[in-house]
Every structure is written in C-alpha cells, then in structure tokens.
PDB file of C-alpha atoms in Angstrom:
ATOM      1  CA  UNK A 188      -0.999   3.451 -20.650  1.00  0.00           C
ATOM      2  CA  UNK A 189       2.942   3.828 -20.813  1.00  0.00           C
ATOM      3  CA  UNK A 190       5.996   2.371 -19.679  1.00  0.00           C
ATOM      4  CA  UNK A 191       5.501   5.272 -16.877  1.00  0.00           C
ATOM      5  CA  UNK A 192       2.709   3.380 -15.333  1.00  0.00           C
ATOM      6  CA  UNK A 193       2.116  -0.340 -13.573  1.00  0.00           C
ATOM      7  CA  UNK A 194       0.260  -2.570 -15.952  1.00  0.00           C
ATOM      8  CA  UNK A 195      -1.228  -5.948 -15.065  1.00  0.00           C
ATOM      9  CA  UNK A 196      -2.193  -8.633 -17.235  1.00  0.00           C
ATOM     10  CA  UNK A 197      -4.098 -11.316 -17.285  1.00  0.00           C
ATOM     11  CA  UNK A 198      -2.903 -12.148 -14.001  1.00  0.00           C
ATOM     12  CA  UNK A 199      -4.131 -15.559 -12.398  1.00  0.00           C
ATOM     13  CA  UNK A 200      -2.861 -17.286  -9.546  1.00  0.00           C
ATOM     14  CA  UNK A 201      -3.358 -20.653  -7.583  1.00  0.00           C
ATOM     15  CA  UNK A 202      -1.883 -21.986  -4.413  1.00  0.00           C
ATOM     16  CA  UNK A 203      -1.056 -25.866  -4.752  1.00  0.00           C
ATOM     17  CA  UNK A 204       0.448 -28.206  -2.232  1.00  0.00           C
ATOM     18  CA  UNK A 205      -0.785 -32.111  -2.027  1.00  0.00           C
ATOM     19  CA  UNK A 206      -4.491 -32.327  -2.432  1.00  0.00           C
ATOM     20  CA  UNK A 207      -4.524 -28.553  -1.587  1.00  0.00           C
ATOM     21  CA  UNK A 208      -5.503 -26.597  -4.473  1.00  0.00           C
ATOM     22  CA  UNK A 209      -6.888 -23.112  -3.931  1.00  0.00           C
ATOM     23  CA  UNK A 210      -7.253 -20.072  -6.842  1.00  0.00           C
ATOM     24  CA  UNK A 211      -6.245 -16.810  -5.182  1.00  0.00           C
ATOM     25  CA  UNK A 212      -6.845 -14.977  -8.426  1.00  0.00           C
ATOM     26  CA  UNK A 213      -7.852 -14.936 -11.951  1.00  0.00           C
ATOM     27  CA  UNK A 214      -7.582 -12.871 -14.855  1.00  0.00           C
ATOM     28  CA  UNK A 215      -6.426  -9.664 -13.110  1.00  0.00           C
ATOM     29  CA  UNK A 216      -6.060  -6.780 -15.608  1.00  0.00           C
ATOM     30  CA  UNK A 217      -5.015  -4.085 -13.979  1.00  0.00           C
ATOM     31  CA  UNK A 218      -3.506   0.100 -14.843  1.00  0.00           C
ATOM     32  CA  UNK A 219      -2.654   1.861 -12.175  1.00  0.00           C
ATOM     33  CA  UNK A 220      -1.454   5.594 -13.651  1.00  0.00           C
ATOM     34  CA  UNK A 221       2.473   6.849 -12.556  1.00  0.00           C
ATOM     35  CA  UNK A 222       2.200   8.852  -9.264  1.00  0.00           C
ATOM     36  CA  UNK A 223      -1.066   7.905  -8.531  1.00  0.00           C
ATOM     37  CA  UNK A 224      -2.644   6.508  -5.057  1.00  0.00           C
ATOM     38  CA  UNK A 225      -5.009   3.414  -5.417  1.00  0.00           C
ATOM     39  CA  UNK A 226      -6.689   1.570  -3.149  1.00  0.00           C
ATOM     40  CA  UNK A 227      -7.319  -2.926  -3.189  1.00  0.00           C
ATOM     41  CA  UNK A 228     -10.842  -3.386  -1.563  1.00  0.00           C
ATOM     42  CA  UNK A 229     -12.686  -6.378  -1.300  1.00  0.00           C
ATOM     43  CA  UNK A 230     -13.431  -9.129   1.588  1.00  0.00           C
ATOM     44  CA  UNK A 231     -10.637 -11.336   3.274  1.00  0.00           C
ATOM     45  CA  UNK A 232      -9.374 -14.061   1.137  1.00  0.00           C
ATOM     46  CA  UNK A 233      -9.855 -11.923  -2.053  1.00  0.00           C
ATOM     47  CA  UNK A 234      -6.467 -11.609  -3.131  1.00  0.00           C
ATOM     48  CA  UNK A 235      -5.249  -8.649  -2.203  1.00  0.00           C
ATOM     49  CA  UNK A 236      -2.342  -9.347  -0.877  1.00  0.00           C
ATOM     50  CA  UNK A 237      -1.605 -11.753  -2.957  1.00  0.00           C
ATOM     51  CA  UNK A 238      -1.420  -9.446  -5.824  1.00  0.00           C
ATOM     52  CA  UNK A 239       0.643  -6.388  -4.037  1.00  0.00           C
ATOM     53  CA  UNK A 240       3.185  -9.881  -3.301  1.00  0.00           C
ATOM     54  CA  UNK A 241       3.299 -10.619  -7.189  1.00  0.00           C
ATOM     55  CA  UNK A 242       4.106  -6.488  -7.556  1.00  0.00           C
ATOM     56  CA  UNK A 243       6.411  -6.977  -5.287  1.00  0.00           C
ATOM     57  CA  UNK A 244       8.179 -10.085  -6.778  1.00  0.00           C
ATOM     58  CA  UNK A 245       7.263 -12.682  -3.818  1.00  0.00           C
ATOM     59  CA  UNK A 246       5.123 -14.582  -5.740  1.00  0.00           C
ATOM     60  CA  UNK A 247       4.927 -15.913  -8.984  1.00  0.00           C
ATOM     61  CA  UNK A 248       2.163 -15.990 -11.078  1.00  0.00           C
ATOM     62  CA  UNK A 249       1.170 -19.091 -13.066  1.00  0.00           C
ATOM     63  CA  UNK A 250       0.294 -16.942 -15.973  1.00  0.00           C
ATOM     64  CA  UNK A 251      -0.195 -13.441 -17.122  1.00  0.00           C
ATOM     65  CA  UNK A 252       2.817 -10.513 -16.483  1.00  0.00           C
ATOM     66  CA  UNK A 253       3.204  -7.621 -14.446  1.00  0.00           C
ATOM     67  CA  UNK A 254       5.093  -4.353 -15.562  1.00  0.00           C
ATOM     68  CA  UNK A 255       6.279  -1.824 -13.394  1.00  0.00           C
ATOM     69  CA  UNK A 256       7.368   1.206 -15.298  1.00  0.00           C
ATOM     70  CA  UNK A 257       8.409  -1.047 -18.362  1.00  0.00           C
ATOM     71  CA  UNK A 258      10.038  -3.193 -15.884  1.00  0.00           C
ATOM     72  CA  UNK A 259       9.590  -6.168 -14.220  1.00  0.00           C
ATOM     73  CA  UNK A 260       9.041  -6.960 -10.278  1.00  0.00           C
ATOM     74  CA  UNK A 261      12.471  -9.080 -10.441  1.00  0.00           C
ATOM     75  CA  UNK A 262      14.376  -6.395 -12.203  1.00  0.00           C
ATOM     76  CA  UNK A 263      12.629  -3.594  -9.930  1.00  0.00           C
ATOM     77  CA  UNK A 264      13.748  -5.619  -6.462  1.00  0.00           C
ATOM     78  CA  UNK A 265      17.612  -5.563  -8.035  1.00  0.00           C
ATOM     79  CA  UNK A 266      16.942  -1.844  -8.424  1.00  0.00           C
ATOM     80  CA  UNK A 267      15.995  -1.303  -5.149  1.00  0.00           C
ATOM     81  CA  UNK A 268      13.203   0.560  -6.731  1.00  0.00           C
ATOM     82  CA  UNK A 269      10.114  -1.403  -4.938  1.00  0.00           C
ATOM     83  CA  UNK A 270       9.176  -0.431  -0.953  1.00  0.00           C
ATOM     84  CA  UNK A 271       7.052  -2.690   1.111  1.00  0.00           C
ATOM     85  CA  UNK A 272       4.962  -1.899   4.354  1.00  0.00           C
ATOM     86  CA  UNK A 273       3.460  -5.178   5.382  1.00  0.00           C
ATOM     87  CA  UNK A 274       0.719  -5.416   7.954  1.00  0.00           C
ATOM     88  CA  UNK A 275       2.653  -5.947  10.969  1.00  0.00           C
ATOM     89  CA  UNK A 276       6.240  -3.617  10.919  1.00  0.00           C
ATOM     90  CA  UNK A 277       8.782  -6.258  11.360  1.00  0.00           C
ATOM     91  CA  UNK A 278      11.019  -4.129  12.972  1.00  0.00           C
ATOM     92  CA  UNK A 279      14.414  -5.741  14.050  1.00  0.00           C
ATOM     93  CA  UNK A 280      13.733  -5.851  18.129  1.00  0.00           C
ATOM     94  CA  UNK A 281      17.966  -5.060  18.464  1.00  0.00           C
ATOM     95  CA  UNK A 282      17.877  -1.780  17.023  1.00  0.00           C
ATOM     96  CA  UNK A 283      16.985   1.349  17.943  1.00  0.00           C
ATOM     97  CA  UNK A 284      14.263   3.213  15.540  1.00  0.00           C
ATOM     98  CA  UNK A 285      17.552   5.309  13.553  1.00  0.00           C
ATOM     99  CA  UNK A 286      19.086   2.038  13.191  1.00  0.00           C
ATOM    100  CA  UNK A 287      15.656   0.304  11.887  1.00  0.00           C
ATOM    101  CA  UNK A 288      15.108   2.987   9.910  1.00  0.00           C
ATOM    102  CA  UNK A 289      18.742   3.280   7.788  1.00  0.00           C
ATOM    103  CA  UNK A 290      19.496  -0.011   7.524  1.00  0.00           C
ATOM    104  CA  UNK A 291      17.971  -0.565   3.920  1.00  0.00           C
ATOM    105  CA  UNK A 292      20.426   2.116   3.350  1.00  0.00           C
ATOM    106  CA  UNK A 293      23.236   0.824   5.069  1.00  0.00           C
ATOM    107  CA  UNK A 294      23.005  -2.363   3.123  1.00  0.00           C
ATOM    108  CA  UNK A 295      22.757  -0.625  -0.041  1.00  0.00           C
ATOM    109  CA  UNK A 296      25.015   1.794   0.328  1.00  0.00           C
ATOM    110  CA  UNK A 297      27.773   0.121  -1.605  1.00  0.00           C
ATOM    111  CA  UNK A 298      25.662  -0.589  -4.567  1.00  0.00           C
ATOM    112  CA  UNK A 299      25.315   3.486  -5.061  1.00  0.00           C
ATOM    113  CA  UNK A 300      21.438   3.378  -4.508  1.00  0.00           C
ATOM    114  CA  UNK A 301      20.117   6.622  -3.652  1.00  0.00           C
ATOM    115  CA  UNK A 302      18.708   7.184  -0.767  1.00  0.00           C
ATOM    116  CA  UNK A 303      17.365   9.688   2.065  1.00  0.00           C
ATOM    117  CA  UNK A 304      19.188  10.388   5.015  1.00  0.00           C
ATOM    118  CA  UNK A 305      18.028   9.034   8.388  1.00  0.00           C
ATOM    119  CA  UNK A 306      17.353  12.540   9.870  1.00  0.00           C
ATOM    120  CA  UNK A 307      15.223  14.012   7.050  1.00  0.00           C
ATOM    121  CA  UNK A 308      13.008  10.087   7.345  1.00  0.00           C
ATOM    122  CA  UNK A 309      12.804  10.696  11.161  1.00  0.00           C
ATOM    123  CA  UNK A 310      11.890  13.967  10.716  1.00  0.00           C
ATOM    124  CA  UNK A 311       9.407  12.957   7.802  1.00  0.00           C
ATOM    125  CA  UNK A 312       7.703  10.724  10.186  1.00  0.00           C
ATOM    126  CA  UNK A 313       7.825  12.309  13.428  1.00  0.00           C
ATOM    127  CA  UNK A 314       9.929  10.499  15.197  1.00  0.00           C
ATOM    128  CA  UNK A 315      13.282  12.941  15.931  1.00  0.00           C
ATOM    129  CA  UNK A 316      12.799  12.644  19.897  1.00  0.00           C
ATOM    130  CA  UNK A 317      12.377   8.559  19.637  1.00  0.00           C
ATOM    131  CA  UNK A 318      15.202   7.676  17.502  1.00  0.00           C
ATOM    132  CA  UNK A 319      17.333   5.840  20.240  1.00  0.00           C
ATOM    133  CA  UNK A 320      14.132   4.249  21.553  1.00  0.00           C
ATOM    134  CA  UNK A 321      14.119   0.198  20.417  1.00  0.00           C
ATOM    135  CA  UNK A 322      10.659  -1.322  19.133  1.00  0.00           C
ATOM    136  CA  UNK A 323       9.193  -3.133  22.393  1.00  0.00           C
ATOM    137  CA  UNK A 324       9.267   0.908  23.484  1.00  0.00           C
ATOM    138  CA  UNK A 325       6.931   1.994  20.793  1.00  0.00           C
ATOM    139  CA  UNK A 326       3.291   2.557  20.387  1.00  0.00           C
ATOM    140  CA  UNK A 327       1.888   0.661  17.702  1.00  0.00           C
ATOM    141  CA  UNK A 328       1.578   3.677  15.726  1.00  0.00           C
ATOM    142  CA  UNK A 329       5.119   4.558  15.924  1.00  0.00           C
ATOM    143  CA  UNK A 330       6.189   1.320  14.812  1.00  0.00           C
ATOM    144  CA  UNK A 331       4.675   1.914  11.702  1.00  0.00           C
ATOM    145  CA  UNK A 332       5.890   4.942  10.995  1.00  0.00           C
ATOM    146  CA  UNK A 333       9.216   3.789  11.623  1.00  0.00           C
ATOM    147  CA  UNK A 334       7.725   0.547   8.771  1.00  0.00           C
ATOM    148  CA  UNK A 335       7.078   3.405   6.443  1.00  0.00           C
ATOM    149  CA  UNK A 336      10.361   5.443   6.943  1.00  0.00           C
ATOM    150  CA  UNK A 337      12.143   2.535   6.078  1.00  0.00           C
ATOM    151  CA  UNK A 338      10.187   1.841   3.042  1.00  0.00           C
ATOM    152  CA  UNK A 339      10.528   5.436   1.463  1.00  0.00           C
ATOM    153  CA  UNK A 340      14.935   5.271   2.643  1.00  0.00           C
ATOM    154  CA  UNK A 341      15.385   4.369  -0.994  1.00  0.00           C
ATOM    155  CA  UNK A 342      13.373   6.543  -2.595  1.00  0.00           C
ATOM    156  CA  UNK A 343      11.461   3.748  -4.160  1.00  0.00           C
ATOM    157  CA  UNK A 344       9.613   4.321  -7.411  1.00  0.00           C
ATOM    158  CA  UNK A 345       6.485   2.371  -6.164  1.00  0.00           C
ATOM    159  CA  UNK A 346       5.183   1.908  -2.478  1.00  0.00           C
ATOM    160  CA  UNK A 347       2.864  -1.419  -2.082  1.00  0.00           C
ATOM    161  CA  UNK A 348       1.251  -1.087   1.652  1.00  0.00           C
ATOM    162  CA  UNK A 349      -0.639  -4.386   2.822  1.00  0.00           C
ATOM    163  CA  UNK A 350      -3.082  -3.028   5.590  1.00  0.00           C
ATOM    164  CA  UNK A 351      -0.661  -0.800   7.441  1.00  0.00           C
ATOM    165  CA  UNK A 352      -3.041   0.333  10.169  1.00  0.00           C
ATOM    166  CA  UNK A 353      -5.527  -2.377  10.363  1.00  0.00           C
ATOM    167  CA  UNK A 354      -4.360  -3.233  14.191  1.00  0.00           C
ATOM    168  CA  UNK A 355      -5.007   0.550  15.134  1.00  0.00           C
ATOM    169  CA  UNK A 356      -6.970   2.090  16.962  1.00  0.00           C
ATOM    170  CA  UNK A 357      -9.387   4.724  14.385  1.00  0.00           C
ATOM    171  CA  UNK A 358      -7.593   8.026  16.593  1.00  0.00           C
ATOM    172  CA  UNK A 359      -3.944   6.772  15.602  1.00  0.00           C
ATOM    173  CA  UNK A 360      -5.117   5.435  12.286  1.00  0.00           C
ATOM    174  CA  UNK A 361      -6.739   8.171  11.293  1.00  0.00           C
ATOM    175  CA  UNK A 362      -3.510  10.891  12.459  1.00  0.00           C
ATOM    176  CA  UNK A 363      -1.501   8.228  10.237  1.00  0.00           C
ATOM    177  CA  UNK A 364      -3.560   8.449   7.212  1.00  0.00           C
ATOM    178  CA  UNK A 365      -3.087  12.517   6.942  1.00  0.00           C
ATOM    179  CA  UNK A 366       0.744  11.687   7.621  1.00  0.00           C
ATOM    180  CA  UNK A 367       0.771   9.247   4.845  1.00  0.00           C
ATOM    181  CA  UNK A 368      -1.434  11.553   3.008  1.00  0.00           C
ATOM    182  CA  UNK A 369       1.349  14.621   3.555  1.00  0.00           C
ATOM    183  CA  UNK A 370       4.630  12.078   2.942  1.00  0.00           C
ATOM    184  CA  UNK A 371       2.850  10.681  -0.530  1.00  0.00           C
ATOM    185  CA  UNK A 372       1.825  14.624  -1.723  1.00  0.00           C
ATOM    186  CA  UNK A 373       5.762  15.786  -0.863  1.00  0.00           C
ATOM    187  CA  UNK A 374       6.982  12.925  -2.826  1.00  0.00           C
ATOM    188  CA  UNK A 375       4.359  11.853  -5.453  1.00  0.00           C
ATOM    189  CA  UNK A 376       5.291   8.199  -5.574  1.00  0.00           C
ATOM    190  CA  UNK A 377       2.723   5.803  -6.878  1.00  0.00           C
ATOM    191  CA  UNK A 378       1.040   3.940  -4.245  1.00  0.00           C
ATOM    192  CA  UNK A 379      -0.536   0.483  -4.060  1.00  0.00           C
ATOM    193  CA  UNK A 380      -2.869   0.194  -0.602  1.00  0.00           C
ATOM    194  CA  UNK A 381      -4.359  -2.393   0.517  1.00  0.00           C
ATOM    195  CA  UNK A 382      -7.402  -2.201   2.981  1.00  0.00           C
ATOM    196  CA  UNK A 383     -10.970  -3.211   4.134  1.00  0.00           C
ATOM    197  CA  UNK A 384     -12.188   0.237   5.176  1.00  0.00           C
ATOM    198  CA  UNK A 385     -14.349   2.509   2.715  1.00  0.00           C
ATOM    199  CA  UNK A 386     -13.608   5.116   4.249  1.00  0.00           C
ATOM    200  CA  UNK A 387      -9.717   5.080   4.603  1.00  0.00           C
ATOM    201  CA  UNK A 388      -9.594   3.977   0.608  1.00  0.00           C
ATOM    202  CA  UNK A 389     -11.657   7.195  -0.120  1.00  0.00           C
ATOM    203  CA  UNK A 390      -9.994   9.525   2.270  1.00  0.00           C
ATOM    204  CA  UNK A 391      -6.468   8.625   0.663  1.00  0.00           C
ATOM    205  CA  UNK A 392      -6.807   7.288  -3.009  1.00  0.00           C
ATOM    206  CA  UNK A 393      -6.976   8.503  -6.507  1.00  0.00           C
ATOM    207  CA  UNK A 394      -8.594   5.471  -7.246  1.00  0.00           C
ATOM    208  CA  UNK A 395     -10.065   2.286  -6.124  1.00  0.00           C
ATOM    209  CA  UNK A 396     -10.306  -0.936  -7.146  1.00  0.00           C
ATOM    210  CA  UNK A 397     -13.064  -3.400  -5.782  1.00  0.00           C
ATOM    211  CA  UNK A 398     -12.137  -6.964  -5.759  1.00  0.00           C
ATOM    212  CA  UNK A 399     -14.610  -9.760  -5.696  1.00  0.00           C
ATOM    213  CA  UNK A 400     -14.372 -13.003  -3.716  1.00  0.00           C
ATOM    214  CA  UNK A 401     -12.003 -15.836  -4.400  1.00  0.00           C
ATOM    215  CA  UNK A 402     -10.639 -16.191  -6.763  1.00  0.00           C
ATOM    216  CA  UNK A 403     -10.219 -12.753  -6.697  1.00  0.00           C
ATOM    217  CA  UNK A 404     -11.058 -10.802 -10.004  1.00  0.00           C
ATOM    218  CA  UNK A 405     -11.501  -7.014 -10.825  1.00  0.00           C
ATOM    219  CA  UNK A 406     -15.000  -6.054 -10.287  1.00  0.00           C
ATOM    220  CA  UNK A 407     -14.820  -2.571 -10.442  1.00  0.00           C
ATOM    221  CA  UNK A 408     -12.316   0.680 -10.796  1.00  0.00           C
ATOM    222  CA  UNK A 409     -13.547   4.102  -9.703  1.00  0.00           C
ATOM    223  CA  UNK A 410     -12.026   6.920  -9.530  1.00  0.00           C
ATOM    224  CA  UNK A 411     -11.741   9.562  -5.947  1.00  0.00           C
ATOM    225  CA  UNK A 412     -13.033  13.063  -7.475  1.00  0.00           C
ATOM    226  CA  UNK A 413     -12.049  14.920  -4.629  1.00  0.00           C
ATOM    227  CA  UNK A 414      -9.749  17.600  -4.653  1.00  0.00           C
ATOM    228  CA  UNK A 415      -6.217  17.651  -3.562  1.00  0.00           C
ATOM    229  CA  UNK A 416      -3.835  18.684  -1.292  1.00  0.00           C
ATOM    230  CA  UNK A 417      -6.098  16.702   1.312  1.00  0.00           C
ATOM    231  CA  UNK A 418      -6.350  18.721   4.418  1.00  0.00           C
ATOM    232  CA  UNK A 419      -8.679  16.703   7.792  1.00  0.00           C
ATOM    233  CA  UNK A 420     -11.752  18.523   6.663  1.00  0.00           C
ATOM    234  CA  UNK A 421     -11.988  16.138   3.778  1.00  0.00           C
ATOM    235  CA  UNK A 422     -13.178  13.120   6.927  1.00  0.00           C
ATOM    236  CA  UNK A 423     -16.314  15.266   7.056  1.00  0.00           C
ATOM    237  CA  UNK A 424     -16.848  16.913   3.562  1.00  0.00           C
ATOM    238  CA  UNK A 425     -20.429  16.181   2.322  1.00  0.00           C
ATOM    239  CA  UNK A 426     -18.148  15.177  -1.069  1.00  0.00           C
ATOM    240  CA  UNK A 427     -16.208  12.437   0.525  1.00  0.00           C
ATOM    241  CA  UNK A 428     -19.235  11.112   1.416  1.00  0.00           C
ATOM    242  CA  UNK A 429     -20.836  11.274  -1.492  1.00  0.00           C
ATOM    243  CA  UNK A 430     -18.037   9.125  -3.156  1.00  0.00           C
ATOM    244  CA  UNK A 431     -18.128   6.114  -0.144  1.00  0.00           C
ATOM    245  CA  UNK A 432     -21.737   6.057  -1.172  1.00  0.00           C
ATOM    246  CA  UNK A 433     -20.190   5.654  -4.991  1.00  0.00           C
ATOM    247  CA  UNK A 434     -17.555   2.680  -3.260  1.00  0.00           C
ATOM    248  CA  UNK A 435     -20.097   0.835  -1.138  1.00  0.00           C
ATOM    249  CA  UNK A 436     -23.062   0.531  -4.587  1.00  0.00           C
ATOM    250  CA  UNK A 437     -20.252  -0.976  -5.949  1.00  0.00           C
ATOM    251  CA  UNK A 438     -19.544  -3.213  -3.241  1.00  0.00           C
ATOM    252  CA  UNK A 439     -23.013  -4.398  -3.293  1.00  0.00           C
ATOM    253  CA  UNK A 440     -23.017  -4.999  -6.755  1.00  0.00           C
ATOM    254  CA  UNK A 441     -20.088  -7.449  -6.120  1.00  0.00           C
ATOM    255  CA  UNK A 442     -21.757  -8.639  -3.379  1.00  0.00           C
ATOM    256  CA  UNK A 443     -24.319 -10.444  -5.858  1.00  0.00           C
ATOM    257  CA  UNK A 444     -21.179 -11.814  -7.640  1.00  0.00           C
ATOM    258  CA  UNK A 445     -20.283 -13.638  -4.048  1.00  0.00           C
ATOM    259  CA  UNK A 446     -18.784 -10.515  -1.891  1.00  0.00           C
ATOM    260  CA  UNK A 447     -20.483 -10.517   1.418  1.00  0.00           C
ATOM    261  CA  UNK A 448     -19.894  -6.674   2.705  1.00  0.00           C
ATOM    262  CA  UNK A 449     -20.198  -7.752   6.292  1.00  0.00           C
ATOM    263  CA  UNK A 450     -16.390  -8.520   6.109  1.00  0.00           C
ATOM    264  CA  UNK A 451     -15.592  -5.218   4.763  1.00  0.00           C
ATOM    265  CA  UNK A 452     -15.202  -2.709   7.609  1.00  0.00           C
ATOM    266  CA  UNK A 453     -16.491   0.791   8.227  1.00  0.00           C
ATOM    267  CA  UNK A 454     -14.500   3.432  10.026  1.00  0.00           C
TER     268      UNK A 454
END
C-alpha cells in the first residue's frame, strides 16, 4: 500500500456509558486501494457503520489509526476532502433541492475549496427540472440523489455511503445503483459502501469486505472480477452470479464464526 490509498490498523472500538459496555469492533486491518469501490457486508450490529464513522472522523477509536491518503480523518474533515451519504438524506426541509445541494459550497466558499457548480451536480444526478422543488416534494429516491450531489459538491477525495438505498424500493434502488455506478466511473473517487445486500455489493464494488458479528472483525476480502464500465446487463450476467455465489460461501463461512445470514438481505 501507499500514502495514495486508505489504510486501517488495528482498529478496535467499544461503546461505554455506566454499566453499558459494548465492543463494536476489534482489530480491524483494513487496505482499501486509491479509486477503488468496496463494499462493508456483514449482519446488523457488525460494525459497519461504526467504522465508515471512524473514516469519517465521528468517532474515535480506543486504539489502532486510520490513514486516508497519508492523512488523517481530522486533517481530511479540515480539508473538506471527506463526503458522507448517511442512510436517511438529512436534507434541510427550508430549502429547495439547488439550495440543499450548494450549500456545502456556499459555506466553503471562502476557504477556496474547490468545488462543482450546482448545475453540472443537478445535472449529474438528474434532477435539472426539480431544483426549486423543497424535500417533503420528493420521492425518496430523489432525496438521495440530492444526499449524493451534495456529497460529491466538493469534490471529495473519498465518498463513505452508510446504506444509501436501504429504504427503497428494489425498481428505484436498482436505477440508483447504475447512477451511482455512472457518477463513481466519471469521477473515479474511492468509495466506502456500506450495505446488507449481496447483490448490490457485487453489482457495484471492486471489492468486498465481509464482516463478522460483534465485535465486528474482518472475516474476509474478495475481490469483484467483473469487467468495467458496468452497463444493466451485468444484473443478469451468468458472471455476476457466479461471484454472489463467491460472496455468500463466504458469508457462510462467517456464519460458523457467529454471522447468522438470515439478517443479510437478498435483492
């Protein structure tokens, strides 16, 4: 690895409060390649989230050290250099999907960080006929494609996306994944997902990482040998299969370690 690419080590975490005293994760070591699109798998209460959190510098780790590009999380979030999609888009309710969508920008623009323009993100996701439509007049799909506008504004250098499209329906999440699918191959920025569904890691990801159950450790890496650009043929290519059959031996395996694959969702 290099100072081009995200490298985790021995990462463990615990969540302490009173008598409350729960490990999240444990001796996380983690590479994830520059420009590269991986995939976090593994049942609820793994520790997903709470890893893409400590890549994102909201939580701190009781021990091991995270660096992103040679940098880390804290001195990435001063850079502006860090986007985050979260499950649910958080969109301001007061402002219209233009104004949701540049006002990253707007509150960086002083600091000289550089950054898209609000036509070229609209038009990136979509969404050039609803820009003067406010949130509680979107679909839920269009909310998170506003989420994700606002995430690239600043051209970050690393995306983190906690379950984006979990509260979809498959139709809109699958159009979403080949629009997240184009954005990422136009832009090549290194990628973090999060999700519960084989398929959806497979379909978008160089590589995926299968988490076992709390505390959450690595229990496997493989990588997505399927070509790219990926067009919507790739949902059906014998291939793509092929490789979910790959994701889902490993799941079992893990499953023996404590994973129960019940809570991991098929498409």
């Amino acid at each position: 690895m290099t100072s081009d690419d995200i490298e985790i080590r021995h990462l463990t975490k615990r969540y302490r409060g009173g008598a409350y005293d729960r490990p999240a994760l444990q001796d996380i070591d983690l590479e994830i390649p520059h420009r590269r699109f991986v995939s976090l798998i593994g049942p609820s209460g793994c520790g997903k989230s709470t890893l893409l959190r400590v890549m994102a510098g909201l939580t701190v780790p009781d021990h091991g050290r995270v660096s992103l590009f040679g940098r880390t999380p804290r001195e990435m979030c001063r850079r502006k250099a860090i986007g985050l999609v979260p499950q649910t888009p958080a969109l301001l309710p007061w402002l219209n999907v233009r104004q949701n969508i540049a006002l990253p920008t707007l509150v960086n623009r002083r600091r000289g960080t550089s950054h898209e323009s609000t036509d070229d993100l609209l038009r990136a996701v979509g969404l050039e006929d609803s820009a003067h439509r406010y949130p509680h007049q979107l679909s839920g799909g269009m909310s998170q494609r506003v989420a994700i506008a606002r995430a690239l504004g600043l051209r970050p250098d690393v995306l983190l996306m906690d379950e984006p499209f979990s509260a979809l329906d498959e139709f809109t999440r699958e159009a979403l994944r080949m629009q997240l699918l184009e954005l990422w191959q136009r832009r090549a920025t290194t990628v973090v997902f999060v999700t519960h569904s084989v398929h959806e890691a497979v379909v978008l990801s160089d590589r995926i990482v299968v988490m076992s159950a709390r505390p959450g450790r690595i229990h496997d890496v493989l990588d997505v040998d399927l070509p790219r650009p990926r067009e919507r043929e790739v949902v059906s290519d014998s291939r793509t299969h092929e490789v979910e059959g790959r994701v889902r031996a490993s799941l079992r395996s893990a499953w023996s370690s404590g994973i129960n694959p019940t809570e991991l969702v098929a498409p």
